[in-house]
C-alpha positions as a printed NumPy array, in Angstrom:
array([[ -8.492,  -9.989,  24.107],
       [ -8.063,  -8.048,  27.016],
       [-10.306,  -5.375,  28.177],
       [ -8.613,  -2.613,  29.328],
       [-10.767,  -0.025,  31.597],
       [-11.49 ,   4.039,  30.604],
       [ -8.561,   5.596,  31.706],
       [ -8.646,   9.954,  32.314],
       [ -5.641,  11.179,  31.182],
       [ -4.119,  14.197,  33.198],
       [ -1.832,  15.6  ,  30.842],
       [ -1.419,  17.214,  27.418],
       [  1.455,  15.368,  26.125],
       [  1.322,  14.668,  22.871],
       [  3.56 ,  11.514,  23.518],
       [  1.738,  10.207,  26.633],
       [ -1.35 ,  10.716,  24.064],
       [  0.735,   8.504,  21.33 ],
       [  1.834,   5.581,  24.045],
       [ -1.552,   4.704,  25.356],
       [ -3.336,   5.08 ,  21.522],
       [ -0.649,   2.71 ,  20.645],
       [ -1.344,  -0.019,  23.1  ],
       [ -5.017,   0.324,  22.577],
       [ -5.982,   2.103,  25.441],
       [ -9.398,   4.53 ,  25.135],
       [ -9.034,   7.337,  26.929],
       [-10.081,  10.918,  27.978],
       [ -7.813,  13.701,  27.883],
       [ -8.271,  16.241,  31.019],
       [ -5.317,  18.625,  31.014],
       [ -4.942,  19.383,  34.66 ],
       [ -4.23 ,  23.215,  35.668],
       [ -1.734,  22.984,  38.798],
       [  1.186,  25.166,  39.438],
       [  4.175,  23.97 ,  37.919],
       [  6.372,  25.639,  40.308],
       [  9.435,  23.991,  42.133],
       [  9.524,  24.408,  46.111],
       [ 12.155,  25.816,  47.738],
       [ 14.499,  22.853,  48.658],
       [ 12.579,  20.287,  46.648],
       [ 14.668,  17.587,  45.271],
       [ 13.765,  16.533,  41.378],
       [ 12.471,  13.514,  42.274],
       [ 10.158,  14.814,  45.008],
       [  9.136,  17.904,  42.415],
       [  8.027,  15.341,  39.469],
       [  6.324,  12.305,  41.942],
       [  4.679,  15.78 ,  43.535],
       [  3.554,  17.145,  39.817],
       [  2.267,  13.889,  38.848],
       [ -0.054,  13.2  ,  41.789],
       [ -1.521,  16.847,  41.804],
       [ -2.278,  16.623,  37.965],
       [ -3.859,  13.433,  38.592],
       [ -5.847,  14.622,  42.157],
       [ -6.878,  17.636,  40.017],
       [ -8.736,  15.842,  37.569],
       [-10.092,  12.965,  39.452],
       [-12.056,  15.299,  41.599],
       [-14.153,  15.721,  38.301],
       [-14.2  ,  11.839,  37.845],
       [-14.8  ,  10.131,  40.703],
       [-15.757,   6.536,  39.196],
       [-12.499,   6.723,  36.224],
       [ -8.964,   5.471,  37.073],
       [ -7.097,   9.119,  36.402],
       [ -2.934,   8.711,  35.34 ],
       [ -1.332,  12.043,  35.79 ],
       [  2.707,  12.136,  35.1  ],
       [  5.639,  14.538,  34.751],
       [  8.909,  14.52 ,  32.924],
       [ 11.883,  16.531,  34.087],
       [ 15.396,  16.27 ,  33.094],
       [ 18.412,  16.681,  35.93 ],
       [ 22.291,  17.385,  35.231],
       [ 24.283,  18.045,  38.081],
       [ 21.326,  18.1  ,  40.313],
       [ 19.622,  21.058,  38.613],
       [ 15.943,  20.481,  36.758],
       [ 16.067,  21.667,  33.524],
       [ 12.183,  22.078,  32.666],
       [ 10.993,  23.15 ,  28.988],
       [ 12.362,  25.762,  27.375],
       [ 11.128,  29.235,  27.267],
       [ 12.447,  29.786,  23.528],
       [ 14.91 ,  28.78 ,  20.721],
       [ 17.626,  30.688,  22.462],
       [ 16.869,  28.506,  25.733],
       [ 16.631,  25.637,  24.212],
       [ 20.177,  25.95 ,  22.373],
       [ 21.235,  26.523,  25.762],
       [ 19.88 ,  23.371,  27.51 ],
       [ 20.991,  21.504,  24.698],
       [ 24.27 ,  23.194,  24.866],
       [ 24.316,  21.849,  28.849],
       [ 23.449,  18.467,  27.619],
       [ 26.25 ,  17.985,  24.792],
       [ 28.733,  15.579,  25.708],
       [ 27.395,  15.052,  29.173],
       [ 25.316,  12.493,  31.267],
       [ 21.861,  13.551,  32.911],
       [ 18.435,  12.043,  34.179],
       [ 15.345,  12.041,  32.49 ],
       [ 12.874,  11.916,  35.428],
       [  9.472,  10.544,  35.181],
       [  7.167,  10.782,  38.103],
       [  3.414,   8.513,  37.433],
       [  0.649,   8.515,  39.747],
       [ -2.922,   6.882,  39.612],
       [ -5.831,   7.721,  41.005],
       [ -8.998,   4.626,  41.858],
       [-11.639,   4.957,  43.919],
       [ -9.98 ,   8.088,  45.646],
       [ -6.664,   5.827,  46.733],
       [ -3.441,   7.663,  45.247],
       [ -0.536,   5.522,  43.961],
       [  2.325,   6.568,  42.747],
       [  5.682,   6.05 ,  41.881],
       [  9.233,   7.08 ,  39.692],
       [ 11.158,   5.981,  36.772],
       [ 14.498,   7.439,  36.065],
       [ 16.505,   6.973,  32.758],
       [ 20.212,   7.666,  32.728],
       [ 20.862,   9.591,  29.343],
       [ 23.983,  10.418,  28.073],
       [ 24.267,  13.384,  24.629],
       [ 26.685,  12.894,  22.314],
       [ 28.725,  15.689,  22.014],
       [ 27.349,  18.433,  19.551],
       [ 28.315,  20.727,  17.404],
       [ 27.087,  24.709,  17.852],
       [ 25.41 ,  23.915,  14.246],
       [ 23.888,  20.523,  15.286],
       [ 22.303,  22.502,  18.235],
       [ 20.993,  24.938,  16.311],
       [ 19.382,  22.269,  13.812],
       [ 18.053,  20.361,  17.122],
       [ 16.447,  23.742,  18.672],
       [ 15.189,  24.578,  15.311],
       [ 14.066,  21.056,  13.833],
       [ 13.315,  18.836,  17.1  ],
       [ 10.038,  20.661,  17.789],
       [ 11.735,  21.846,  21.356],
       [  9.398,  23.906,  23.04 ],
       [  7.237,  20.923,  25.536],
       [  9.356,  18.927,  25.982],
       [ 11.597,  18.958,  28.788],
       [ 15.471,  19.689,  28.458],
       [ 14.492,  20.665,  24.895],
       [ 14.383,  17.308,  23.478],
       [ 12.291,  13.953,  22.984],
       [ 14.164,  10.451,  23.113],
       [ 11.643,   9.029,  21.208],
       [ 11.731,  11.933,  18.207],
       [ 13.023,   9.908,  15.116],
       [ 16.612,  10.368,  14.038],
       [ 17.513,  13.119,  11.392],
       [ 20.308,  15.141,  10.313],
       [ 21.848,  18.399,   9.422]])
């Protein structure tokens, strides 16, 4: 069997938390506390590569001996990031913007060993099924909404109205 080394964990995801429990993986969870905030200008796949590394550079500082993963998720339509919703009424209405329509789900990763950054980007090409005002609803209400960015999670089983 392989042995996999301590890993820090910059992030409170609850799914990030799931994925490496279900490989195996021990680790440590270290939420980071960076400003979210996008720059002025800054492209969405600069903003999540950027909110990745700082999570991760945040927490190594704290463990300098660990291998530290920080990551972001963001989701893009029409070149706009669509972050996590403030409320219901938000979420409806980035799920309402999603309906029918093609985005990106961006996912920026970085890791931190032996103070050497690396880091890199994954992006998923997504496309909603056109919805119903009452299927939105039951997503904003039901889906759990509120972390996760553009209101939804891919990987939330299937139910229905």
């Amino acid at each position: 069997m392989i042995q996999l080394p301590k890993l820090i964990l910059a992030s409170g995801s609850p799914r990030r938390s799931e994925i490496l429990t279900s490989v195996g993986w021990e680790f440590t969870k270290h939420v980071a506390d960076i400003d979210e905030t996008e720059r002025v200008g800054e492209l969405p796949a600069d903003y999540v590569v950027r909110l990745a590394r700082e999570k991760a550079e945040a927490v190594a500082v704290n463990y300098p001996n660990s291998i530290v993963l920080g990551a972001d998720t963001t989701v893009v339509i029409d070149d706009q990031i669509i972050g996590k919703p403030l409320d219901l009424d938000d979420a409806k209405r980035m799920l309402s913007l999603l309906s029918g329509n093609w985005h990106k789900v961006l996912t920026g990763v970085a890791v931190v060993d032996n103070g050497e950054t690396r880091s890199g980007i994954q992006t998923t090409r997504v496309k909603f099924a056109t919805m119903s005002e009452a299927e939105i609803t039951f997503l904003a209400e039901k889906g759990d909404p509120l972390d996760k960015a553009g209101a939804y999670g891919i990987q939330t089983r299937p139910f229905s109205p």
